mmCIF file of C-alpha atoms in Angstrom:
data_model
loop_
_atom_site.group_PDB
_atom_site.id
_atom_site.type_symbol
_atom_site.label_atom_id
_atom_site.label_comp_id
_atom_site.label_asym_id
_atom_site.label_seq_id
_atom_site.Cartn_x
_atom_site.Cartn_y
_atom_site.Cartn_z
ATOM 1 C CA MET R 750 117.097 -159.065 13.501
ATOM 2 C CA THR R 751 113.919 -159.050 14.922
ATOM 3 C CA THR R 752 112.290 -155.853 15.792
ATOM 4 C CA ILE R 753 110.219 -155.754 19.029
ATOM 5 C CA PRO R 754 107.792 -152.657 19.053
ATOM 6 C CA SER R 755 107.994 -150.737 22.113
ATOM 7 C CA GLY R 756 106.862 -147.262 23.513
ATOM 8 C CA VAL R 757 103.729 -145.479 22.590
ATOM 9 C CA LEU R 758 102.213 -147.452 19.798
ATOM 10 C CA PRO R 759 98.762 -145.814 19.019
ATOM 11 C CA VAL R 760 96.111 -148.131 17.428
ATOM 12 C CA ILE R 761 95.059 -146.272 14.272
ATOM 13 C CA ALA R 762 91.404 -145.450 13.708
ATOM 14 C CA THR R 763 90.081 -146.729 10.255
ATOM 15 C CA PRO R 764 88.628 -143.578 8.716
ATOM 16 C CA PHE R 765 85.929 -143.957 6.226
ATOM 17 C CA THR R 766 84.074 -141.703 3.761
ATOM 18 C CA GLU R 767 80.662 -141.209 3.977
ATOM 19 C CA ASP R 768 79.776 -144.041 1.616
ATOM 20 C CA GLY R 769 81.905 -146.299 3.780
ATOM 21 C CA THR R 770 85.003 -146.729 1.811
ATOM 22 C CA ILE R 771 88.434 -146.329 3.470
ATOM 23 C CA ASP R 772 89.479 -142.739 3.485
ATOM 24 C CA GLU R 773 93.087 -143.175 2.266
ATOM 25 C CA ALA R 774 94.040 -139.569 2.516
ATOM 26 C CA SER R 775 92.671 -139.367 6.212
ATOM 27 C CA LEU R 776 94.561 -142.438 6.949
ATOM 28 C CA ARG R 777 97.862 -141.086 5.739
ATOM 29 C CA SER R 778 96.973 -137.800 7.590
ATOM 30 C CA GLN R 779 96.455 -139.858 10.944
ATOM 31 C CA ILE R 780 99.688 -141.658 10.549
ATOM 32 C CA GLU R 781 101.631 -138.383 10.088
ATOM 33 C CA PHE R 782 99.867 -136.956 13.099
ATOM 34 C CA ALA R 783 101.111 -139.893 15.174
ATOM 35 C CA ILE R 784 104.546 -139.738 14.016
ATOM 36 C CA THR R 785 104.845 -136.143 14.159
ATOM 37 C CA HIS R 786 103.661 -136.104 17.830
ATOM 38 C CA GLY R 787 106.432 -138.911 18.772
ATOM 39 C CA ALA R 788 104.754 -142.075 18.450
ATOM 40 C CA HIS R 789 107.207 -144.958 18.409
ATOM 41 C CA GLY R 790 104.938 -147.034 16.251
ATOM 42 C CA VAL R 791 101.561 -147.561 14.819
ATOM 43 C CA VAL R 792 99.075 -150.424 15.181
ATOM 44 C CA LEU R 793 96.051 -151.911 13.389
ATOM 45 C CA GLY R 794 93.801 -153.364 16.025
ATOM 46 C CA MET R 795 90.244 -154.149 17.317
ATOM 47 C CA VAL R 796 89.650 -150.170 17.455
ATOM 48 C CA SER R 797 90.714 -150.125 13.722
ATOM 49 C CA GLU R 798 87.523 -151.812 13.140
ATOM 50 C CA VAL R 799 89.343 -154.666 11.315
ATOM 51 C CA LEU R 800 86.390 -157.144 12.025
ATOM 52 C CA ARG R 801 84.185 -154.815 9.889
ATOM 53 C CA LEU R 802 86.391 -155.053 6.993
ATOM 54 C CA SER R 803 86.723 -157.499 4.174
ATOM 55 C CA GLY R 804 89.900 -159.638 3.812
ATOM 56 C CA ALA R 805 90.931 -157.730 0.767
ATOM 57 C CA GLU R 806 90.238 -154.422 2.862
ATOM 58 C CA ARG R 807 92.398 -155.791 5.846
ATOM 59 C CA ALA R 808 95.133 -156.534 3.448
ATOM 60 C CA ARG R 809 94.926 -153.144 1.790
ATOM 61 C CA LEU R 810 94.793 -151.403 5.041
ATOM 62 C CA ALA R 811 98.047 -153.255 6.037
ATOM 63 C CA ASP R 812 99.667 -152.182 2.755
ATOM 64 C CA LEU R 813 98.515 -148.454 3.046
ATOM 65 C CA THR R 814 99.759 -148.370 6.563
ATOM 66 C CA CYS R 815 103.161 -149.738 5.893
ATOM 67 C CA ASP R 816 103.471 -147.648 2.888
ATOM 68 C CA ALA R 817 102.641 -144.579 4.817
ATOM 69 C CA VAL R 818 105.010 -145.218 7.488
ATOM 70 C CA ALA R 819 107.852 -145.889 5.184
ATOM 71 C CA GLY R 820 110.025 -147.536 7.827
ATOM 72 C CA ARG R 821 110.063 -144.591 10.139
ATOM 73 C CA VAL R 822 108.518 -146.334 13.112
ATOM 74 C CA SER R 823 107.131 -149.847 13.731
ATOM 75 C CA VAL R 824 103.891 -151.276 12.322
ATOM 76 C CA THR R 825 102.003 -153.937 14.023
ATOM 77 C CA THR R 826 98.764 -155.255 12.359
ATOM 78 C CA SER R 827 95.992 -157.300 13.456
ATOM 79 C CA VAL R 828 95.392 -160.640 11.772
ATOM 80 C CA GLY R 829 93.292 -162.493 14.399
ATOM 81 C CA ALA R 830 90.327 -164.527 12.796
ATOM 82 C CA GLU R 831 87.777 -167.311 13.235
ATOM 83 C CA SER R 832 90.094 -169.982 11.719
ATOM 84 C CA THR R 833 93.741 -170.740 11.858
ATOM 85 C CA HIS R 834 93.910 -170.814 8.103
ATOM 86 C CA THR R 835 92.582 -167.181 7.751
ATOM 87 C CA ALA R 836 94.838 -165.970 10.441
ATOM 88 C CA VAL R 837 97.892 -167.505 9.054
ATOM 89 C CA ARG R 838 96.810 -166.203 5.596
ATOM 90 C CA LEU R 839 96.574 -162.606 6.970
ATOM 91 C CA ALA R 840 99.886 -162.883 8.858
ATOM 92 C CA GLY R 841 101.606 -163.898 5.715
ATOM 93 C CA GLN R 842 100.133 -160.840 3.953
ATOM 94 C CA ALA R 843 101.024 -158.434 6.755
ATOM 95 C CA ALA R 844 104.683 -159.776 6.807
ATOM 96 C CA GLY R 845 104.811 -159.239 3.036
ATOM 97 C CA SER R 846 103.583 -155.714 3.406
ATOM 98 C CA GLY R 847 106.477 -154.980 5.552
ATOM 99 C CA ALA R 848 104.785 -155.116 8.996
ATOM 100 C CA ASP R 849 107.066 -155.509 12.015
ATOM 101 C CA ALA R 850 104.983 -157.576 13.958
ATOM 102 C CA VAL R 851 101.299 -158.930 13.783
ATOM 103 C CA MET R 852 98.700 -159.057 16.593
ATOM 104 C CA ALA R 853 95.924 -161.636 16.927
ATOM 105 C CA ILE R 854 92.758 -162.241 19.238
ATOM 106 C CA PRO R 855 91.867 -165.720 19.632
ATOM 107 C CA PRO R 856 88.575 -166.952 17.632
ATOM 108 C CA MET R 857 85.586 -165.827 19.241
ATOM 109 C CA ALA R 858 82.765 -168.022 18.013
ATOM 110 C CA THR R 859 84.488 -171.078 19.212
ATOM 111 C CA ALA R 860 84.886 -171.866 23.003
ATOM 112 C CA CYS R 861 88.671 -173.192 22.503
ATOM 113 C CA ASP R 862 90.296 -174.819 25.281
ATOM 114 C CA ASP R 863 94.230 -174.195 25.852
ATOM 115 C CA GLU R 864 95.325 -176.907 23.582
ATOM 116 C CA GLN R 865 93.443 -175.504 20.777
ATOM 117 C CA LEU R 866 94.651 -172.169 21.566
ATOM 118 C CA PHE R 867 98.246 -173.058 21.842
ATOM 119 C CA GLY R 868 97.873 -174.838 18.257
ATOM 120 C CA TYR R 869 96.259 -171.526 17.050
ATOM 121 C CA PHE R 870 98.872 -169.116 18.165
ATOM 122 C CA SER R 871 101.761 -171.521 17.470
ATOM 123 C CA ALA R 872 100.753 -171.763 13.761
ATOM 124 C CA LEU R 873 100.664 -167.997 13.546
ATOM 125 C CA VAL R 874 104.365 -167.969 15.025
ATOM 126 C CA GLU R 875 105.539 -170.621 12.885
ATOM 127 C CA SER R 876 104.190 -169.231 9.710
ATOM 128 C CA ILE R 877 106.010 -165.971 9.879
ATOM 129 C CA GLU R 878 109.353 -164.521 10.864
ATOM 130 C CA ILE R 879 108.136 -161.393 12.676
ATOM 131 C CA PRO R 880 106.666 -161.526 16.335
ATOM 132 C CA VAL R 881 103.119 -162.365 17.131
ATOM 133 C CA VAL R 882 101.447 -160.196 19.693
ATOM 134 C CA VAL R 883 98.900 -162.428 21.579
ATOM 135 C CA GLN R 884 96.046 -160.154 22.409
ATOM 136 C CA ASP R 885 93.927 -161.113 25.334
ATOM 137 C CA ALA R 886 90.756 -158.977 24.189
ATOM 138 C CA SER R 887 88.456 -160.248 26.866
ATOM 139 C CA GLY R 888 88.120 -156.642 28.087
ATOM 140 C CA TYR R 889 85.742 -156.169 24.897
ATOM 141 C CA LEU R 890 84.709 -159.766 23.971
ATOM 142 C CA GLY R 891 85.405 -163.402 24.574
ATOM 143 C CA ARG R 892 87.013 -165.353 27.386
ATOM 144 C CA PRO R 893 90.184 -164.397 29.210
ATOM 145 C CA LEU R 894 93.364 -166.398 28.053
ATOM 146 C CA SER R 895 94.927 -168.294 30.967
ATOM 147 C CA ILE R 896 98.459 -167.394 32.282
ATOM 148 C CA ASP R 897 99.305 -171.014 31.731
ATOM 149 C CA LEU R 898 98.589 -170.741 28.155
ATOM 150 C CA GLN R 899 100.658 -167.590 27.620
ATOM 151 C CA ALA R 900 103.615 -168.839 29.679
ATOM 152 C CA ARG R 901 103.585 -171.967 27.555
ATOM 153 C CA LEU R 902 103.753 -169.854 24.434
ATOM 154 C CA TYR R 903 106.553 -167.854 25.978
ATOM 155 C CA ASP R 904 108.631 -171.108 26.959
ATOM 156 C CA ALA R 905 108.171 -172.359 23.402
ATOM 157 C CA TYR R 906 108.894 -169.359 21.450
ATOM 158 C CA GLY R 907 110.523 -166.635 23.681
ATOM 159 C CA ASN R 908 110.238 -163.228 22.286
ATOM 160 C CA GLN R 909 108.720 -164.320 19.014
ATOM 161 C CA VAL R 910 105.625 -164.319 21.114
ATOM 162 C CA LEU R 911 104.747 -161.061 22.685
ATOM 163 C CA PHE R 912 101.500 -160.173 24.789
ATOM 164 C CA LYS R 913 98.691 -157.637 25.335
ATOM 165 C CA PRO R 914 96.471 -158.730 28.417
ATOM 166 C CA GLU R 915 93.332 -156.936 28.587
ATOM 167 C CA ALA R 916 91.521 -159.230 30.911
ATOM 168 C CA GLN R 917 90.453 -157.679 34.431
ATOM 169 C CA PRO R 918 92.042 -157.121 36.995
ATOM 170 C CA ILE R 919 94.820 -155.636 34.474
ATOM 171 C CA GLY R 920 97.645 -154.979 37.099
ATOM 172 C CA PRO R 921 97.504 -158.288 39.120
ATOM 173 C CA ARG R 922 97.226 -160.478 35.738
ATOM 174 C CA LEU R 923 100.148 -158.497 34.025
ATOM 175 C CA SER R 924 102.439 -159.167 36.953
ATOM 176 C CA ALA R 925 101.306 -162.864 37.134
ATOM 177 C CA LEU R 926 102.277 -163.139 33.430
ATOM 178 C CA LEU R 927 105.743 -161.551 34.064
ATOM 179 C CA ALA R 928 106.210 -163.973 37.109
ATOM 180 C CA ALA R 929 105.115 -166.809 35.084
ATOM 181 C CA THR R 930 107.817 -165.866 32.465
ATOM 182 C CA HIS R 931 110.639 -164.829 34.938
ATOM 183 C CA GLY R 932 110.255 -161.204 34.021
ATOM 184 C CA LYS R 933 111.105 -161.905 30.386
ATOM 185 C CA ALA R 934 107.821 -161.395 28.413
ATOM 186 C CA LYS R 935 107.284 -158.370 26.360
ATOM 187 C CA VAL R 936 103.763 -156.890 27.452
ATOM 188 C CA TYR R 937 101.929 -154.005 26.308
ATOM 189 C CA GLU R 938 99.373 -151.889 28.271
ATOM 190 C CA GLY R 939 96.032 -151.853 26.277
ATOM 191 C CA THR R 940 93.539 -149.829 28.269
ATOM 192 C CA GLY R 941 93.838 -146.668 26.235
ATOM 193 C CA GLY R 942 96.478 -145.418 28.677
ATOM 194 C CA LEU R 943 94.114 -145.735 31.741
ATOM 195 C CA ALA R 944 96.241 -148.349 33.361
ATOM 196 C CA LEU R 945 99.532 -146.966 32.015
ATOM 197 C CA VAL R 946 101.114 -145.432 34.962
ATOM 198 C CA ASP R 947 100.298 -148.593 37.074
ATOM 199 C CA SER R 948 101.345 -150.847 34.180
ATOM 200 C CA HIS R 949 104.822 -149.093 33.572
ATOM 201 C CA ARG R 950 105.633 -149.713 37.096
ATOM 202 C CA ARG R 951 105.116 -153.372 36.828
ATOM 203 C CA GLY R 952 107.307 -153.803 33.682
ATOM 204 C CA ILE R 953 105.561 -153.294 30.494
ATOM 205 C CA THR R 954 107.341 -152.718 26.935
ATOM 206 C CA GLY R 955 105.069 -150.247 25.400
ATOM 207 C CA THR R 956 101.299 -148.985 25.417
ATOM 208 C CA MET R 957 98.897 -149.230 22.597
ATOM 209 C CA PRO R 958 96.360 -146.374 23.252
ATOM 210 C CA GLY R 959 94.251 -144.404 20.689
ATOM 211 C CA PRO R 960 95.650 -141.967 18.289
ATOM 212 C CA ASP R 961 93.551 -138.986 19.288
ATOM 213 C CA ILE R 962 95.666 -137.995 22.422
ATOM 214 C CA VAL R 963 99.050 -139.503 21.210
ATOM 215 C CA TRP R 964 100.753 -136.246 22.091
ATOM 216 C CA ALA R 965 99.689 -136.629 25.666
ATOM 217 C CA LEU R 966 100.619 -140.292 25.838
ATOM 218 C CA VAL R 967 103.913 -139.780 24.399
ATOM 219 C CA ARG R 968 104.528 -137.063 27.137
ATOM 220 C CA LEU R 969 103.239 -139.229 29.718
ATOM 221 C CA TRP R 970 105.477 -142.319 28.663
ATOM 222 C CA ARG R 971 108.539 -139.955 28.501
ATOM 223 C CA ALA R 972 107.829 -138.843 32.147
ATOM 224 C CA LEU R 973 107.414 -142.190 33.356
ATOM 225 C CA GLU R 974 110.877 -143.260 31.567
ATOM 226 C CA ASP R 975 112.482 -140.312 33.439
ATOM 227 C CA ALA R 976 110.640 -140.785 36.691
ATOM 228 C CA ASP R 977 109.437 -137.143 36.287
ATOM 229 C CA TRP R 978 106.585 -137.402 38.795
ATOM 230 C CA ASP R 979 105.331 -133.941 38.603
ATOM 231 C CA THR R 980 104.620 -134.366 34.917
ATOM 232 C CA VAL R 981 103.155 -137.916 35.603
ATOM 233 C CA ASN R 982 100.855 -136.531 38.111
ATOM 234 C CA ARG R 983 99.865 -133.747 35.925
ATOM 235 C CA LEU R 984 98.818 -135.705 32.992
ATOM 236 C CA GLN R 985 97.585 -138.935 34.645
ATOM 237 C CA GLY R 986 94.264 -137.443 36.093
ATOM 238 C CA PRO R 987 93.066 -135.758 32.733
ATOM 239 C CA ILE R 988 94.092 -138.715 30.732
ATOM 240 C CA SER R 989 92.153 -141.139 32.953
ATOM 241 C CA SER R 990 89.166 -138.945 32.833
ATOM 242 C CA LEU R 991 88.933 -138.749 29.292
ATOM 243 C CA VAL R 992 89.774 -142.456 28.706
ATOM 244 C CA SER R 993 87.291 -143.680 31.370
ATOM 245 C CA LEU R 994 84.334 -142.515 29.163
ATOM 246 C CA GLN R 995 85.458 -145.229 26.491
ATOM 247 C CA ASN R 996 84.173 -148.428 28.127
ATOM 248 C CA SER R 997 83.343 -150.341 25.036
ATOM 249 C CA LEU R 998 84.945 -151.074 21.700
ATOM 250 C CA ASP R 999 82.344 -148.817 19.758
ATOM 251 C CA SER R 1000 82.863 -146.089 22.455
ATOM 252 C CA PHE R 1001 86.502 -146.148 21.622
ATOM 253 C CA VAL R 1002 85.890 -145.723 18.155
ATOM 254 C CA ALA R 1003 83.327 -143.165 18.566
ATOM 255 C CA VAL R 1004 85.420 -140.706 20.938
ATOM 256 C CA GLN R 1005 88.664 -141.254 19.195
ATOM 257 C CA LYS R 1006 87.216 -140.468 15.688
ATOM 258 C CA HIS R 1007 85.452 -137.402 17.251
ATOM 259 C CA LEU R 1008 88.548 -136.026 18.550
ATOM 260 C CA LEU R 1009 90.718 -136.667 15.353
ATOM 261 C CA VAL R 1010 87.940 -134.786 13.602
ATOM 262 C CA ARG R 1011 87.970 -132.095 16.054
ATOM 263 C CA GLN R 1012 91.947 -131.744 15.584
ATOM 264 C CA GLY R 1013 91.681 -131.778 11.778
ATOM 265 C CA VAL R 1014 93.261 -135.103 11.301
ATOM 266 C CA ILE R 1015 90.583 -137.009 9.542
ATOM 267 C CA ARG R 1016 87.527 -135.726 7.562
ATOM 268 C CA SER R 1017 84.810 -138.031 9.002
ATOM 269 C CA ALA R 1018 83.958 -139.752 12.183
ATOM 270 C CA THR R 1019 81.763 -142.256 10.281
ATOM 271 C CA ALA R 1020 81.959 -145.740 11.655
ATOM 272 C CA ARG R 1021 80.887 -148.968 9.834
ATOM 273 C CA GLY R 1022 77.626 -150.253 11.313
ATOM 274 C CA PRO R 1023 75.689 -151.607 13.109
ATOM 275 C CA VAL R 1024 77.488 -150.169 16.033
ATOM 276 C CA GLY R 1025 76.670 -150.665 19.738
ATOM 277 C CA TYR R 1026 77.506 -147.021 20.729
ATOM 278 C CA VAL R 1027 76.492 -143.650 19.434
ATOM 279 C CA LEU R 1028 78.281 -140.532 20.715
ATOM 280 C CA ASP R 1029 75.374 -138.209 21.828
ATOM 281 C CA LYS R 1030 75.528 -134.474 22.225
ATOM 282 C CA GLU R 1031 75.816 -134.532 25.815
ATOM 283 C CA THR R 1032 78.591 -137.109 25.938
ATOM 284 C CA ALA R 1033 80.546 -135.231 23.111
ATOM 285 C CA GLY R 1034 80.330 -132.076 24.954
ATOM 286 C CA GLU R 1035 82.015 -133.650 28.104
ATOM 287 C CA VAL R 1036 84.485 -135.450 25.816
ATOM 288 C CA ASP R 1037 85.553 -131.830 24.516
ATOM 289 C CA ARG R 1038 85.613 -130.384 28.056
ATOM 290 C CA LEU R 1039 87.986 -133.000 29.306
ATOM 291 C CA PHE R 1040 90.095 -132.811 25.962
ATOM 292 C CA ASP R 1041 90.524 -129.110 26.773
ATOM 293 C CA VAL R 1042 91.463 -129.765 30.415
ATOM 294 C CA LEU R 1043 94.141 -132.330 29.170
ATOM 295 C CA ALA R 1044 95.420 -129.906 26.468
ATOM 296 C CA ALA R 1045 95.989 -127.447 29.030
ATOM 297 C CA ALA R 1046 97.859 -129.859 31.093
ATOM 298 C CA GLY R 1047 100.269 -130.960 28.430
ATOM 299 C CA HIS R 1048 99.677 -130.300 24.765
ATOM 300 C CA PRO R 1049 102.847 -129.555 22.970
ATOM 301 C CA CYS R 1050 101.208 -126.916 20.700
#
């Protein structure tokens, strides 16, 4: 039976040692942190710096993650690549590692039309038996995927294809995709939780935020599921304030690693360079202040 990941699915940061190799102990610590605080699954995605890893490292990261999770929650791994051949190979490796789903951005260096993109995503779906999350990562890079393309993929493959729309405007495009698939598509929120409340009301299956405040996102998700609006209103503001400081791929990486180090989850905030964003002292201070506000509003400890 196909597993469709749902709920709070944090995108794991790839921790590195000071010499730039994957810190396997910190990776396991982070996965335990996410599961202990109620995550329903974990994800390897863009914020995991997968595009800065070699092919062998991406396969190793998937192996390590599936091994650490040990079937307790779902695992979704990123397999997007510049060629269909490489993406299919990565998808096969992820499925062999025990992943429950894969996620793929489209090629970035090629201005693919809808027919080429349909062929790319179709090849992924047909190469494995687990679902493929179609990630419209145009909030970070590239061009938005058309609603027509996504609806065509759903019509062809049903819930073997899942969706993570990140193109602006988030809410209206999410609703347009659901309308185009008669409300049946499984869709994830992908703005770090910034649009979670609005997206939940529109009908999402899950959210893929960062791992650093997973405890807050799990509590917010549960409150939304229970229509506990007092808790929603208490948490939404501090979460939004903190996430709004993260407006690029590298800023998500920097802030999330900073907060994971602060909480003793990983040992170093090192990212692989070159990077387009450096967390300066003043911004780090504001991140810490907003984290304290959020912790006062809803930290379980």
